[in-house]
Coordinates of N, CA, C and O in Angstrom, one line a residue:
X1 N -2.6 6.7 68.2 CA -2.4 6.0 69.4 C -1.6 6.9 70.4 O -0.7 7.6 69.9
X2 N -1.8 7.0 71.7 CA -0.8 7.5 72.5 C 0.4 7.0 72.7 O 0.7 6.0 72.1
X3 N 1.2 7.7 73.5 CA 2.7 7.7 73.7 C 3.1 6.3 74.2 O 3.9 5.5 73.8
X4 N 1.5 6.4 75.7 CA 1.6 5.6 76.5 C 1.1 3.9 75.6 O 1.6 2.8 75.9
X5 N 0.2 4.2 74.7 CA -0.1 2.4 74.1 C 0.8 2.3 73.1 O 1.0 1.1 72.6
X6 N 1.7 3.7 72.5 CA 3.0 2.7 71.6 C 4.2 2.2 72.8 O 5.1 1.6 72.3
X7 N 4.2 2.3 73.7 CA 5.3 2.0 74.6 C 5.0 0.5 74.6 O 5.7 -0.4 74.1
X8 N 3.6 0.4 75.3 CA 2.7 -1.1 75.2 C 2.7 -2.1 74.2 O 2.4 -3.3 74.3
X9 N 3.1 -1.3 72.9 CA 2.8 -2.1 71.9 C 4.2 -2.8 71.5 O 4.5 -4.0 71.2
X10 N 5.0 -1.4 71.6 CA 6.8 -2.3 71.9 C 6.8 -3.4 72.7 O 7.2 -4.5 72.3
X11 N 6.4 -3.0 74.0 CA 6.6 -3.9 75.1 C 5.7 -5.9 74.7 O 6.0 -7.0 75.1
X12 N 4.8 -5.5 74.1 CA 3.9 -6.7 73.2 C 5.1 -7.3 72.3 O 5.2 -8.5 72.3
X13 N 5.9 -6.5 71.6 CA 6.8 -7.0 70.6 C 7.4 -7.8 70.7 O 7.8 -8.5 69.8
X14 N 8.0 -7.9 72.3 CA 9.2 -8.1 72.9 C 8.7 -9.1 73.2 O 9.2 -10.2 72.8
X15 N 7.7 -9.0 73.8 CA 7.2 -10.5 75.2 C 6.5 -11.7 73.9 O 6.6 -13.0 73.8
X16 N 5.6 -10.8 73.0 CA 5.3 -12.3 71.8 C 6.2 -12.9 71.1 O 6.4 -14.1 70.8
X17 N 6.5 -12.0 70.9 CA 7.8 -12.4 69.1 C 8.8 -13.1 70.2 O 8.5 -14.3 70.4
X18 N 9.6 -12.6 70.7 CA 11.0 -13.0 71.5 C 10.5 -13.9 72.6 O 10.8 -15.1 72.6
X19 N 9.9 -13.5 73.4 CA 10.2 -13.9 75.3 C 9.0 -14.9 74.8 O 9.3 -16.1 74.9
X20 N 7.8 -14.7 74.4 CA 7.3 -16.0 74.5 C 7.3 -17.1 72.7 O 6.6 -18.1 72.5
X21 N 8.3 -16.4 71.8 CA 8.2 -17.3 70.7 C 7.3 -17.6 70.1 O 7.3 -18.8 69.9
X22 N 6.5 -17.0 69.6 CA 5.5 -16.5 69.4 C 5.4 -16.6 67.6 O 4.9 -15.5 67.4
X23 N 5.5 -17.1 66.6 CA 6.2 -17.0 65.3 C 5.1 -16.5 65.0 O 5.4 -15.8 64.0
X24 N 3.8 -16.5 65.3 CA 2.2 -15.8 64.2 C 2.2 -14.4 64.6 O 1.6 -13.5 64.0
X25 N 3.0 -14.2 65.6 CA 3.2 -12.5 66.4 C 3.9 -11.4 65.2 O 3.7 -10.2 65.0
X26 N 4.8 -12.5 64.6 CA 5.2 -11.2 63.7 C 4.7 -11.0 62.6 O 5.2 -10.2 61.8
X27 N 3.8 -11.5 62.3 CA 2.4 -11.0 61.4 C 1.9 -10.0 61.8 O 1.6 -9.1 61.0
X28 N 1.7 -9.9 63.1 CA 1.2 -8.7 63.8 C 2.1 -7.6 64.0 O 1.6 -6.5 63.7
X29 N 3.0 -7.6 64.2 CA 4.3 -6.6 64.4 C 5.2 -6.0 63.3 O 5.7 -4.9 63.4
X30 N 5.5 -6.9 62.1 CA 6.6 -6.7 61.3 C 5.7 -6.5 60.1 O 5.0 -7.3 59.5
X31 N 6.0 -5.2 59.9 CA 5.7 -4.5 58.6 C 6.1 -5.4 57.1 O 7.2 -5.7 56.8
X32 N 5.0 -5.7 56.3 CA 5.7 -6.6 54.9 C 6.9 -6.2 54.4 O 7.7 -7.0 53.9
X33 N 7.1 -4.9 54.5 CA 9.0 -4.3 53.8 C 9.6 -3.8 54.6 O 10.4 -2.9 54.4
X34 N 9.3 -4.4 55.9 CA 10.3 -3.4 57.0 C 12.0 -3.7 56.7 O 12.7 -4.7 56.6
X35 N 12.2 -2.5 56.5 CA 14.2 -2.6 57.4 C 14.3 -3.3 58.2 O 13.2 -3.7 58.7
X36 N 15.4 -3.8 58.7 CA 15.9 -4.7 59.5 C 16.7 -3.7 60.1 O 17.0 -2.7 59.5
X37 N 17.1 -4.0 61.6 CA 18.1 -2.9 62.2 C 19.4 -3.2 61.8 O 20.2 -2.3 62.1
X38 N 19.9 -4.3 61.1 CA 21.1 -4.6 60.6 C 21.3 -5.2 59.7 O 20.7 -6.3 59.7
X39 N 22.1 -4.8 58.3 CA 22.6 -5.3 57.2 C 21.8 -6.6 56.7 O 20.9 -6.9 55.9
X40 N 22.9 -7.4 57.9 CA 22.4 -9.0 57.5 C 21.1 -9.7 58.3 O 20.9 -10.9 58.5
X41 N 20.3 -8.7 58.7 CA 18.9 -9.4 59.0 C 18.2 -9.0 57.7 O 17.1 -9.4 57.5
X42 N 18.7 -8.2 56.9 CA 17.5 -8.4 56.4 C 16.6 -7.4 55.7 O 16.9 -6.2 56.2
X43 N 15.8 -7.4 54.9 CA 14.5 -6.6 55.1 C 13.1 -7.4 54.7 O 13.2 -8.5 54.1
X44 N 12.0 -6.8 55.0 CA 10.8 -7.9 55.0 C 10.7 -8.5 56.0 O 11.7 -8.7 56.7
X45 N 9.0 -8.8 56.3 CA 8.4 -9.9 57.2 C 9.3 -11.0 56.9 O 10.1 -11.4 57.8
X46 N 9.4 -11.5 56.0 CA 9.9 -12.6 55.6 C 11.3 -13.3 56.0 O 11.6 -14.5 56.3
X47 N 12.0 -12.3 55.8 CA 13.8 -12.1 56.4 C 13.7 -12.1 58.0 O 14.1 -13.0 58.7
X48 N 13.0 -11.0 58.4 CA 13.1 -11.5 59.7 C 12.6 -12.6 60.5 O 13.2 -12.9 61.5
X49 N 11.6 -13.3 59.9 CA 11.1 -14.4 60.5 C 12.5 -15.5 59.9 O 12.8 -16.3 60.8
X50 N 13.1 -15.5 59.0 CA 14.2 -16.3 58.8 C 15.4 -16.4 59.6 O 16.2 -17.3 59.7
X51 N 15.3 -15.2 60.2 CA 16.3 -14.9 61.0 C 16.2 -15.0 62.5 O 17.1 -15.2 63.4
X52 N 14.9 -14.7 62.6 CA 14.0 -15.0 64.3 C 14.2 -16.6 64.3 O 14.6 -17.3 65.3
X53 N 14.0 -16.9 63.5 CA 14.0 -18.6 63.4 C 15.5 -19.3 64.1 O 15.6 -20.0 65.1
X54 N 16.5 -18.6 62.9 CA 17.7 -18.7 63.3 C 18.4 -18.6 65.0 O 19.0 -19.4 65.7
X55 N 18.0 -17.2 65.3 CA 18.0 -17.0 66.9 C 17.5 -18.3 67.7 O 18.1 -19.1 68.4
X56 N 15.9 -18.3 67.6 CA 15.3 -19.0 68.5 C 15.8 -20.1 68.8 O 15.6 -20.6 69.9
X57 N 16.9 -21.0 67.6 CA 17.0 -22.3 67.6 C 18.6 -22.5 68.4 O 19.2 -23.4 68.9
X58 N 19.0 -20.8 68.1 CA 20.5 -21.2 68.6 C 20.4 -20.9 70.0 O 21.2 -21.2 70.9
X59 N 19.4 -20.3 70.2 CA 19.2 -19.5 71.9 C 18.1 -19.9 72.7 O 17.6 -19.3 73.6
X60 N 17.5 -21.4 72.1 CA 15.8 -21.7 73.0 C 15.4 -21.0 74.2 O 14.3 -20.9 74.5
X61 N 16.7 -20.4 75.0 CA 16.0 -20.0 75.9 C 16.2 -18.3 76.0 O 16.2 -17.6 77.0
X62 N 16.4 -17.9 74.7 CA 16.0 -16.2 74.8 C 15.5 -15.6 75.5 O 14.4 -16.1 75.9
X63 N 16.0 -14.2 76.2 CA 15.1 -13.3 76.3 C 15.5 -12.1 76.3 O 16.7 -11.8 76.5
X64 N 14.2 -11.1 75.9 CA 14.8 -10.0 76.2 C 14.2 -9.1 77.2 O 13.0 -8.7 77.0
X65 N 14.8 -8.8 78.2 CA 14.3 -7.3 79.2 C 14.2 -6.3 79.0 O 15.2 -5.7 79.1
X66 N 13.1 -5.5 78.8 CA 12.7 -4.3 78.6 C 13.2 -3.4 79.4 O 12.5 -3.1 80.3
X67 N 14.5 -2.9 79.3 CA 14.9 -1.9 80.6 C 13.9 -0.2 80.3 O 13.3 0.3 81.3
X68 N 13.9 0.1 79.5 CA 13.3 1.6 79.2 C 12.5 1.7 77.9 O 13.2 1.4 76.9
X69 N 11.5 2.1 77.7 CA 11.0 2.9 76.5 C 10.9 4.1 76.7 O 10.5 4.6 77.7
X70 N 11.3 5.0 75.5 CA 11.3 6.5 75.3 C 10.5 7.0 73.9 O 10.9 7.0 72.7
X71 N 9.2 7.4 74.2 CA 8.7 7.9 73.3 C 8.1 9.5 72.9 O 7.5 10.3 73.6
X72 N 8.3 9.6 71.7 CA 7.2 11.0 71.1 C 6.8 10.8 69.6 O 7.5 10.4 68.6
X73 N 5.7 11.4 69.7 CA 5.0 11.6 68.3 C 4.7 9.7 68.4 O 4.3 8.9 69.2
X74 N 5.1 9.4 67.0 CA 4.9 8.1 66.7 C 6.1 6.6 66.9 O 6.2 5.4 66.7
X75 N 6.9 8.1 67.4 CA 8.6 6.6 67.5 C 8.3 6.4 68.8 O 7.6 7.1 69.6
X76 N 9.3 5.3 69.1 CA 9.4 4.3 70.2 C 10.9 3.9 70.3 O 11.5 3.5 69.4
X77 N 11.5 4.1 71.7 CA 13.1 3.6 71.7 C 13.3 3.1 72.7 O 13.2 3.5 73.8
X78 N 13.7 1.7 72.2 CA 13.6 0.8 73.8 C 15.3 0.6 74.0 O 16.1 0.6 73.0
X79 N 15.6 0.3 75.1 CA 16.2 -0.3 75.9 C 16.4 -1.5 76.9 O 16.2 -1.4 78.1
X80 N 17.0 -2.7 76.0 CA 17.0 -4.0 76.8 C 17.9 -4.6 76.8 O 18.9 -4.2 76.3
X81 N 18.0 -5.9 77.5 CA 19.1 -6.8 78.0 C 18.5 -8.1 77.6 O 17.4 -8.7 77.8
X82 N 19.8 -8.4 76.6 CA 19.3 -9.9 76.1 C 20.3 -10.7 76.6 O 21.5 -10.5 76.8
X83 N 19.3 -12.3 76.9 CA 19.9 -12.7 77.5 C 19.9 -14.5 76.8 O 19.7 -14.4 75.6
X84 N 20.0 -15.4 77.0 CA 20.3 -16.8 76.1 C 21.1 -17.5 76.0 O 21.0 -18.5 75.2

Protein backbone atom coordinates (compact mmCIF):
# COMPACT_ATOMS: atom_id res chain seq x y z
CA UNK A 1 0.00 0.00 0.00
CA UNK A 2 1.24 3.53 -0.39
CA UNK A 3 2.17 6.05 2.15
CA UNK A 4 -0.76 8.04 0.91
CA UNK A 5 -3.61 4.85 1.52
CA UNK A 6 -1.90 3.93 4.92
CA UNK A 7 -2.50 7.52 6.11
CA UNK A 8 -6.34 6.77 4.82
CA UNK A 9 -6.49 3.79 6.40
CA UNK A 10 -5.50 5.39 9.90
CA UNK A 11 -7.72 8.08 9.17
CA UNK A 12 -10.73 5.01 8.55
CA UNK A 13 -9.65 3.80 12.08
CA UNK A 14 -10.38 6.89 13.71
CA UNK A 15 -13.70 7.88 12.02
CA UNK A 16 -15.26 3.93 12.23
CA UNK A 17 -14.00 2.50 15.42
CA UNK A 18 -14.15 5.94 17.54
CA UNK A 19 -16.05 8.97 15.75
CA UNK A 20 -18.70 6.87 14.33
CA UNK A 21 -18.83 3.68 16.93
CA UNK A 22 -18.59 1.47 14.80
CA UNK A 23 -17.99 -2.02 17.06
CA UNK A 24 -17.74 -4.62 13.56
CA UNK A 25 -14.83 -1.93 12.46
CA UNK A 26 -12.45 -3.39 14.75
CA UNK A 27 -12.64 -6.62 13.08
CA UNK A 28 -11.32 -4.72 10.34
CA UNK A 29 -8.66 -2.80 12.04
CA UNK A 30 -7.38 -4.59 15.21
CA UNK A 31 -4.94 -7.31 14.62
CA UNK A 32 -6.16 -10.84 16.73
CA UNK A 33 -2.78 -10.29 19.09
CA UNK A 34 -2.24 -6.74 18.80
CA UNK A 35 -0.50 -4.70 21.66
CA UNK A 36 -2.35 -2.26 23.13
CA UNK A 37 -0.70 1.28 23.37
CA UNK A 38 -0.96 0.96 27.14
CA UNK A 39 -0.47 -1.58 29.97
CA UNK A 40 -4.01 -1.65 31.01
CA UNK A 41 -5.76 -1.76 27.54
CA UNK A 42 -4.65 -4.64 26.92
CA UNK A 43 -3.59 -7.00 24.19
CA UNK A 44 -5.91 -8.65 21.50
CA UNK A 45 -8.96 -7.83 19.39
CA UNK A 46 -10.70 -8.89 22.19
CA UNK A 47 -9.17 -6.52 25.12
CA UNK A 48 -9.57 -3.81 23.04
CA UNK A 49 -13.01 -4.15 22.07
CA UNK A 50 -13.55 -4.46 26.11
CA UNK A 51 -12.07 -1.49 26.57
CA UNK A 52 -13.52 0.50 23.43
CA UNK A 53 -16.70 -0.62 25.08
CA UNK A 54 -15.70 0.90 28.30
CA UNK A 55 -14.77 4.35 26.64
CA UNK A 56 -17.83 4.53 24.43
CA UNK A 57 -20.15 4.17 27.45
CA UNK A 58 -18.30 6.66 29.68
CA UNK A 59 -17.87 9.24 26.74
CA UNK A 60 -21.10 8.62 24.19
CA UNK A 61 -20.17 11.47 22.74
CA UNK A 62 -16.37 10.72 21.77
CA UNK A 63 -14.24 11.97 19.32
CA UNK A 64 -11.30 11.95 17.97
CA UNK A 65 -9.49 14.70 15.49
CA UNK A 66 -7.10 13.73 13.29
CA UNK A 67 -4.66 16.71 13.53
CA UNK A 68 -1.58 15.05 11.44
CA UNK A 69 -0.41 11.70 9.97
CA UNK A 70 3.26 11.03 9.47
CA UNK A 71 4.28 8.23 7.40
CA UNK A 72 7.13 5.89 5.80
CA UNK A 73 7.68 2.53 4.69
CA UNK A 74 4.72 0.74 6.51
CA UNK A 75 4.25 2.84 9.89
CA UNK A 76 1.73 5.44 10.46
CA UNK A 77 1.85 8.30 13.31
CA UNK A 78 -0.99 10.26 13.97
CA UNK A 79 -1.77 13.06 15.84
CA UNK A 80 -5.17 13.90 17.51
CA UNK A 81 -7.38 15.69 19.89
CA UNK A 82 -9.79 13.77 21.86
CA UNK A 83 -12.59 15.08 22.90
CA UNK A 84 -15.99 13.68 25.16
Amino acid sequence: MSLEGNKALVRRFFDEVWNAGDEAAIDRYIAEGAAGNAPDFGAGREAFRAQWRRWREGFPDLRFEVEELVAEGDVVVSRWTLTG
